[in-house]
mmCIF file of C-alpha atoms in Angstrom:
data_model
loop_
_atom_site.group_PDB
_atom_site.id
_atom_site.type_symbol
_atom_site.label_atom_id
_atom_site.label_comp_id
_atom_site.label_asym_id
_atom_site.label_seq_id
_atom_site.Cartn_x
_atom_site.Cartn_y
_atom_site.Cartn_z
ATOM 1 C CA UNK A 1 59.376 61.058 -137.790
ATOM 2 C CA UNK A 2 55.922 60.177 -139.025
ATOM 3 C CA UNK A 3 54.674 63.767 -138.881
ATOM 4 C CA UNK A 4 57.853 64.985 -140.858
ATOM 5 C CA UNK A 5 57.103 62.303 -143.526
ATOM 6 C CA UNK A 6 53.540 63.439 -144.097
ATOM 7 C CA UNK A 7 54.422 67.138 -144.003
ATOM 8 C CA UNK A 8 57.121 66.494 -146.696
ATOM 9 C CA UNK A 9 54.788 64.588 -148.841
ATOM 10 C CA UNK A 10 52.061 67.275 -148.700
ATOM 11 C CA UNK A 11 54.502 70.151 -149.119
ATOM 12 C CA UNK A 12 56.008 68.641 -152.239
ATOM 13 C CA UNK A 13 52.648 67.798 -153.620
ATOM 14 C CA UNK A 14 51.478 71.351 -153.703
ATOM 15 C CA UNK A 15 54.778 73.045 -154.486
ATOM 16 C CA UNK A 16 56.083 71.001 -157.409
ATOM 17 C CA UNK A 17 56.503 73.134 -160.618
ATOM 18 C CA UNK A 18 53.619 71.553 -162.541
ATOM 19 C CA UNK A 19 51.151 72.141 -159.680
ATOM 20 C CA UNK A 20 52.494 75.629 -159.051
ATOM 21 C CA UNK A 21 51.948 76.472 -162.782
ATOM 22 C CA UNK A 22 48.381 75.258 -162.559
ATOM 23 C CA UNK A 23 47.696 77.326 -159.437
ATOM 24 C CA UNK A 24 49.153 80.493 -160.975
ATOM 25 C CA UNK A 25 47.211 80.040 -164.248
ATOM 26 C CA UNK A 26 43.918 79.230 -162.445
ATOM 27 C CA UNK A 27 44.264 82.086 -159.983
ATOM 28 C CA UNK A 28 45.218 84.557 -162.746
ATOM 29 C CA UNK A 29 42.398 83.621 -164.979
ATOM 30 C CA UNK A 30 39.835 83.849 -162.185
ATOM 31 C CA UNK A 31 41.040 87.195 -161.051
ATOM 32 C CA UNK A 32 40.847 88.698 -164.538
ATOM 33 C CA UNK A 33 37.091 89.105 -164.193
ATOM 34 C CA UNK A 34 37.427 90.947 -160.853
ATOM 35 C CA UNK A 35 38.764 94.337 -159.785
ATOM 36 C CA UNK A 36 42.148 92.545 -159.014
ATOM 37 C CA UNK A 37 43.285 92.624 -162.652
ATOM 38 C CA UNK A 38 46.761 93.879 -161.773
ATOM 39 C CA UNK A 39 47.261 90.943 -159.538
ATOM 40 C CA UNK A 40 45.834 88.679 -162.210
ATOM 41 C CA UNK A 41 48.206 89.884 -164.827
ATOM 42 C CA UNK A 42 51.115 89.455 -162.332
ATOM 43 C CA UNK A 43 50.124 85.786 -161.714
ATOM 44 C CA UNK A 44 49.836 85.116 -165.495
ATOM 45 C CA UNK A 45 53.181 86.669 -166.076
ATOM 46 C CA UNK A 46 54.696 84.513 -163.289
ATOM 47 C CA UNK A 47 53.088 81.442 -164.811
ATOM 48 C CA UNK A 48 54.543 82.295 -168.221
ATOM 49 C CA UNK A 49 57.965 82.843 -166.726
ATOM 50 C CA UNK A 50 57.788 79.519 -164.919
ATOM 51 C CA UNK A 51 56.861 77.778 -168.176
ATOM 52 C CA UNK A 52 59.663 79.380 -170.133
ATOM 53 C CA UNK A 53 62.401 79.124 -167.468
ATOM 54 C CA UNK A 54 61.371 75.742 -166.051
ATOM 55 C CA UNK A 55 60.005 74.065 -169.164
ATOM 56 C CA UNK A 56 62.045 75.415 -172.091
ATOM 57 C CA UNK A 57 65.424 76.839 -170.791
ATOM 58 C CA UNK A 58 68.251 74.449 -169.902
ATOM 59 C CA UNK A 59 67.528 75.082 -166.167
ATOM 60 C CA UNK A 60 66.368 71.487 -165.633
ATOM 61 C CA UNK A 61 69.524 70.166 -167.283
ATOM 62 C CA UNK A 62 71.745 72.387 -165.062
ATOM 63 C CA UNK A 63 69.947 70.996 -161.989
ATOM 64 C CA UNK A 64 70.122 67.289 -163.151
ATOM 65 C CA UNK A 65 73.612 66.964 -164.631
ATOM 66 C CA UNK A 66 75.585 67.455 -161.362
ATOM 67 C CA UNK A 67 73.403 64.838 -159.686
ATOM 68 C CA UNK A 68 73.812 62.327 -162.620
ATOM 69 C CA UNK A 69 77.529 62.787 -162.945
ATOM 70 C CA UNK A 70 78.324 62.421 -159.262
ATOM 71 C CA UNK A 71 78.566 58.675 -159.224
ATOM 72 C CA UNK A 72 79.593 56.297 -162.006
ATOM 73 C CA UNK A 73 79.399 52.530 -162.372
ATOM 74 C CA UNK A 74 82.310 50.637 -160.878
ATOM 75 C CA UNK A 75 84.357 48.051 -162.775
ATOM 76 C CA UNK A 76 82.860 44.894 -161.404
ATOM 77 C CA UNK A 77 85.787 42.702 -162.438
ATOM 78 C CA UNK A 78 85.896 39.036 -161.384
ATOM 79 C CA UNK A 79 84.909 39.535 -157.765
ATOM 80 C CA UNK A 80 81.399 38.216 -157.195
ATOM 81 C CA UNK A 81 78.448 40.267 -156.003
ATOM 82 C CA UNK A 82 76.673 39.078 -152.852
ATOM 83 C CA UNK A 83 73.594 41.218 -153.287
ATOM 84 C CA UNK A 84 71.687 43.635 -155.528
ATOM 85 C CA UNK A 85 69.479 46.207 -153.951
ATOM 86 C CA UNK A 86 66.718 47.853 -156.132
ATOM 87 C CA UNK A 87 65.241 51.015 -154.787
ATOM 88 C CA UNK A 88 61.576 51.212 -155.608
ATOM 89 C CA UNK A 89 60.200 53.697 -158.163
ATOM 90 C CA UNK A 90 60.531 51.694 -161.411
ATOM 91 C CA UNK A 91 57.294 49.791 -160.843
ATOM 92 C CA UNK A 92 53.713 50.926 -161.443
ATOM 93 C CA UNK A 93 52.384 49.542 -158.131
ATOM 94 C CA UNK A 94 48.890 50.987 -158.697
ATOM 95 C CA UNK A 95 48.382 49.168 -161.979
ATOM 96 C CA UNK A 96 49.830 46.022 -160.443
ATOM 97 C CA UNK A 97 47.319 46.111 -157.590
ATOM 98 C CA UNK A 98 44.337 47.342 -159.507
ATOM 99 C CA UNK A 99 44.639 45.413 -162.766
ATOM 100 C CA UNK A 100 46.882 42.459 -161.958
ATOM 101 C CA UNK A 101 49.429 43.390 -164.559
ATOM 102 C CA UNK A 102 53.155 44.362 -164.579
ATOM 103 C CA UNK A 103 53.849 48.032 -165.330
ATOM 104 C CA UNK A 104 56.874 50.237 -165.550
ATOM 105 C CA UNK A 105 57.267 53.847 -164.791
ATOM 106 C CA UNK A 106 59.684 56.257 -166.422
ATOM 107 C CA UNK A 107 62.352 54.889 -164.015
ATOM 108 C CA UNK A 108 61.775 51.257 -165.131
ATOM 109 C CA UNK A 109 65.493 50.868 -165.839
ATOM 110 C CA UNK A 110 65.895 50.324 -162.149
ATOM 111 C CA UNK A 111 64.288 46.926 -162.695
ATOM 112 C CA UNK A 112 65.579 45.993 -166.190
ATOM 113 C CA UNK A 113 69.188 46.836 -165.381
ATOM 114 C CA UNK A 114 68.949 44.983 -162.041
ATOM 115 C CA UNK A 115 67.671 41.895 -163.749
ATOM 116 C CA UNK A 116 70.610 42.053 -166.207
ATOM 117 C CA UNK A 117 72.961 42.173 -163.185
ATOM 118 C CA UNK A 118 71.079 39.381 -161.493
ATOM 119 C CA UNK A 119 71.686 37.150 -164.574
ATOM 120 C CA UNK A 120 75.291 37.971 -164.659
ATOM 121 C CA UNK A 121 75.653 37.072 -161.048
ATOM 122 C CA UNK A 122 73.257 34.190 -160.419
ATOM 123 C CA UNK A 123 74.378 33.627 -156.832
ATOM 124 C CA UNK A 124 73.503 37.227 -155.727
ATOM 125 C CA UNK A 125 70.620 37.967 -153.544
ATOM 126 C CA UNK A 126 68.146 40.431 -155.028
ATOM 127 C CA UNK A 127 66.429 42.886 -152.673
ATOM 128 C CA UNK A 128 63.406 45.062 -153.764
ATOM 129 C CA UNK A 129 63.022 47.962 -151.290
ATOM 130 C CA UNK A 130 59.907 49.978 -150.905
ATOM 131 C CA UNK A 131 56.761 49.912 -148.770
ATOM 132 C CA UNK A 132 53.503 51.867 -148.911
ATOM 133 C CA UNK A 133 54.032 55.574 -149.808
ATOM 134 C CA UNK A 134 50.508 56.670 -150.688
ATOM 135 C CA UNK A 135 48.854 58.984 -148.236
ATOM 136 C CA UNK A 136 45.804 60.155 -150.027
ATOM 137 C CA UNK A 137 44.755 57.149 -152.072
ATOM 138 C CA UNK A 138 44.321 53.394 -151.403
ATOM 139 C CA UNK A 139 47.701 52.110 -150.203
ATOM 140 C CA UNK A 140 49.700 49.809 -152.444
ATOM 141 C CA UNK A 141 52.952 47.992 -151.808
ATOM 142 C CA UNK A 142 55.899 48.949 -153.844
ATOM 143 C CA UNK A 143 57.889 45.845 -153.021
ATOM 144 C CA UNK A 144 54.898 43.510 -153.835
ATOM 145 C CA UNK A 145 54.671 44.967 -157.269
ATOM 146 C CA UNK A 146 58.382 44.971 -157.883
ATOM 147 C CA UNK A 147 58.695 41.420 -156.513
ATOM 148 C CA UNK A 148 55.984 40.037 -158.749
ATOM 149 C CA UNK A 149 57.647 41.640 -161.747
ATOM 150 C CA UNK A 150 61.079 40.191 -160.906
ATOM 151 C CA UNK A 151 59.494 36.745 -160.505
ATOM 152 C CA UNK A 152 57.986 37.123 -163.941
ATOM 153 C CA UNK A 153 61.386 38.009 -165.272
ATOM 154 C CA UNK A 154 62.930 34.792 -163.889
ATOM 155 C CA UNK A 155 64.235 35.815 -160.427
ATOM 156 C CA UNK A 156 63.474 32.915 -158.136
ATOM 157 C CA UNK A 157 62.038 33.094 -154.628
ATOM 158 C CA UNK A 158 65.221 31.435 -153.307
ATOM 159 C CA UNK A 159 67.164 34.639 -153.964
ATOM 160 C CA UNK A 160 64.487 37.295 -153.840
ATOM 161 C CA UNK A 161 64.076 39.502 -150.706
ATOM 162 C CA UNK A 162 61.296 41.996 -150.298
ATOM 163 C CA UNK A 163 61.814 44.996 -147.981
ATOM 164 C CA UNK A 164 58.197 46.316 -147.731
ATOM 165 C CA UNK A 165 58.242 48.631 -144.704
ATOM 166 C CA UNK A 166 60.277 51.633 -145.925
ATOM 167 C CA UNK A 167 58.577 54.850 -147.081
ATOM 168 C CA UNK A 168 61.654 56.858 -148.148
ATOM 169 C CA UNK A 169 65.305 56.385 -149.048
ATOM 170 C CA UNK A 170 66.555 56.738 -145.481
ATOM 171 C CA UNK A 171 64.209 53.839 -144.393
ATOM 172 C CA UNK A 172 65.265 51.882 -147.492
ATOM 173 C CA UNK A 173 68.821 51.945 -146.230
ATOM 174 C CA UNK A 174 68.199 51.185 -142.637
ATOM 175 C CA UNK A 175 65.523 48.511 -143.171
ATOM 176 C CA UNK A 176 67.473 46.748 -145.858
ATOM 177 C CA UNK A 177 70.568 46.655 -143.643
ATOM 178 C CA UNK A 178 68.547 45.204 -140.793
ATOM 179 C CA UNK A 179 66.906 42.630 -143.087
ATOM 180 C CA UNK A 180 69.968 41.296 -144.880
ATOM 181 C CA UNK A 181 72.565 41.926 -142.163
ATOM 182 C CA UNK A 182 75.518 42.316 -144.520
ATOM 183 C CA UNK A 183 78.736 40.696 -143.371
ATOM 184 C CA UNK A 184 82.236 42.336 -143.577
ATOM 185 C CA UNK A 185 83.781 41.768 -146.957
ATOM 186 C CA UNK A 186 80.517 41.219 -148.776
ATOM 187 C CA UNK A 187 79.824 43.189 -151.934
ATOM 188 C CA UNK A 188 76.368 44.801 -152.282
ATOM 189 C CA UNK A 189 75.342 46.945 -155.328
ATOM 190 C CA UNK A 190 72.470 49.473 -155.101
ATOM 191 C CA UNK A 191 70.485 50.160 -158.283
ATOM 192 C CA UNK A 192 68.618 53.425 -158.572
ATOM 193 C CA UNK A 193 68.314 56.445 -160.838
ATOM 194 C CA UNK A 194 71.496 58.387 -161.482
ATOM 195 C CA UNK A 195 69.948 61.568 -160.307
ATOM 196 C CA UNK A 196 68.879 59.866 -157.039
ATOM 197 C CA UNK A 197 72.203 58.169 -156.396
ATOM 198 C CA UNK A 198 73.913 60.861 -154.330
ATOM 199 C CA UNK A 199 71.107 60.870 -151.709
ATOM 200 C CA UNK A 200 70.885 57.091 -151.765
ATOM 201 C CA UNK A 201 74.567 56.663 -151.140
ATOM 202 C CA UNK A 202 74.624 59.244 -148.452
ATOM 203 C CA UNK A 203 71.820 57.374 -146.581
ATOM 204 C CA UNK A 204 73.347 53.965 -146.939
ATOM 205 C CA UNK A 205 76.699 55.228 -145.670
ATOM 206 C CA UNK A 206 74.997 56.894 -142.686
ATOM 207 C CA UNK A 207 73.178 53.556 -142.029
ATOM 208 C CA UNK A 208 76.540 51.697 -141.891
ATOM 209 C CA UNK A 209 75.813 49.780 -145.053
ATOM 210 C CA UNK A 210 78.691 49.859 -147.570
ATOM 211 C CA UNK A 211 77.242 49.624 -151.050
ATOM 212 C CA UNK A 212 78.517 50.262 -154.616
ATOM 213 C CA UNK A 213 76.477 52.485 -156.920
ATOM 214 C CA UNK A 214 74.905 51.227 -160.156
ATOM 215 C CA UNK A 215 73.189 54.231 -161.640
ATOM 216 C CA UNK A 216 70.504 53.902 -164.236
ATOM 217 C CA UNK A 217 67.638 55.977 -165.724
ATOM 218 C CA UNK A 218 69.778 58.937 -166.977
ATOM 219 C CA UNK A 219 67.672 62.014 -168.139
ATOM 220 C CA UNK A 220 70.570 63.935 -169.754
ATOM 221 C CA UNK A 221 73.671 63.200 -171.856
ATOM 222 C CA UNK A 222 75.885 64.777 -169.377
ATOM 223 C CA UNK A 223 77.904 68.071 -169.356
ATOM 224 C CA UNK A 224 77.624 68.366 -173.135
ATOM 225 C CA UNK A 225 73.868 68.790 -172.797
ATOM 226 C CA UNK A 226 74.066 71.897 -170.603
ATOM 227 C CA UNK A 227 73.188 74.611 -173.248
ATOM 228 C CA UNK A 228 70.444 73.024 -175.229
ATOM 229 C CA UNK A 229 66.838 74.128 -174.963
ATOM 230 C CA UNK A 230 64.186 71.669 -173.885
ATOM 231 C CA UNK A 231 61.918 70.794 -176.906
ATOM 232 C CA UNK A 232 58.975 69.785 -174.669
ATOM 233 C CA UNK A 233 57.934 72.087 -171.820
ATOM 234 C CA UNK A 234 56.189 69.271 -169.927
ATOM 235 C CA UNK A 235 59.445 67.367 -169.934
ATOM 236 C CA UNK A 236 61.374 70.377 -168.802
ATOM 237 C CA UNK A 237 58.923 71.010 -165.864
ATOM 238 C CA UNK A 238 59.045 67.327 -164.912
ATOM 239 C CA UNK A 239 62.863 67.419 -164.859
ATOM 240 C CA UNK A 240 62.829 70.533 -162.678
ATOM 241 C CA UNK A 241 60.418 68.625 -160.439
ATOM 242 C CA UNK A 242 62.739 65.601 -160.195
ATOM 243 C CA UNK A 243 65.910 67.574 -159.635
ATOM 244 C CA UNK A 244 64.316 70.105 -157.187
ATOM 245 C CA UNK A 245 63.064 67.267 -155.061
ATOM 246 C CA UNK A 246 66.585 65.626 -154.956
ATOM 247 C CA UNK A 247 68.349 68.819 -154.052
ATOM 248 C CA UNK A 248 65.848 69.681 -151.261
ATOM 249 C CA UNK A 249 66.189 66.062 -150.133
ATOM 250 C CA UNK A 250 69.925 66.328 -149.928
ATOM 251 C CA UNK A 251 69.720 69.502 -147.778
ATOM 252 C CA UNK A 252 67.008 67.993 -145.505
ATOM 253 C CA UNK A 253 68.877 64.731 -145.113
ATOM 254 C CA UNK A 254 72.071 66.613 -144.183
ATOM 255 C CA UNK A 255 70.361 68.907 -141.676
ATOM 256 C CA UNK A 256 68.434 66.026 -140.092
ATOM 257 C CA UNK A 257 71.614 63.935 -139.722
ATOM 258 C CA UNK A 258 70.618 61.214 -142.265
ATOM 259 C CA UNK A 259 73.868 61.832 -144.170
ATOM 260 C CA UNK A 260 77.316 63.058 -143.234
ATOM 261 C CA UNK A 261 77.787 65.131 -146.295
ATOM 262 C CA UNK A 262 75.619 67.724 -148.042
ATOM 263 C CA UNK A 263 76.529 66.366 -151.492
ATOM 264 C CA UNK A 264 77.930 62.787 -151.028
ATOM 265 C CA UNK A 265 80.821 61.912 -153.359
ATOM 266 C CA UNK A 266 82.548 58.729 -154.382
ATOM 267 C CA UNK A 267 84.696 57.271 -151.519
ATOM 268 C CA UNK A 268 88.303 58.339 -151.645
ATOM 269 C CA UNK A 269 87.681 61.378 -153.979
ATOM 270 C CA UNK A 270 89.080 64.814 -153.186
ATOM 271 C CA UNK A 271 85.524 66.070 -153.047
ATOM 272 C CA UNK A 272 84.577 63.387 -150.538
ATOM 273 C CA UNK A 273 87.456 64.263 -148.362
ATOM 274 C CA UNK A 274 86.490 67.906 -148.557
ATOM 275 C CA UNK A 275 82.879 67.177 -147.641
#
């Protein structure tokens, strides 16, 4: 388990589109001054193709939209919520640890939307899930940073629970379940990025923890966004990075038995039954 975790972190660190682009460009430029000019030109052409296809074409949107459209927010109605689970990723844990400040990442809506829910349901427990995920730099706690931010936004310690041992979504689900020990009939909502929700729901279901999705942090406008070019190549490559990691994660989770469906769907849907 531990070995697989480190292998996956290192693999994705060197294979993500931005890093791959840098490697292709560097290798191609270095080889231009050698007798391997044909190889150099091939590498530079590959880098250009990656930049155009991954950074400018709608590829990243095609990869993201099915993930973001898989789960929608439920109608909460009058039934109370017993707990809100925030999956780490919205906090800048390194800034919090190094500078003593509160910082948000591009997924900061995980925190802001969860706080709004917490204010609507003042009796609900609020769980921040995420441990130490750094493997090359000084370790910092995701839950500690998220918890400090929630306190600053008015969430009291009497309702705040920090799950600070998990390193990935599968562990988020299992460790949070063990920590809060949900009772039959309770209503728990999980808050995470829309593009991450299919994997999260699949893991929570496999862990035996029935949660309702509250997707946030959308990167696209939905199906109507499918044919527009990306106006910022860096944004496009980042979105390919995000979506690629999720699709690979879904396959790996399914093959390793961490989810029962390759592409988890809302409960009771025809797709869910088919999966």
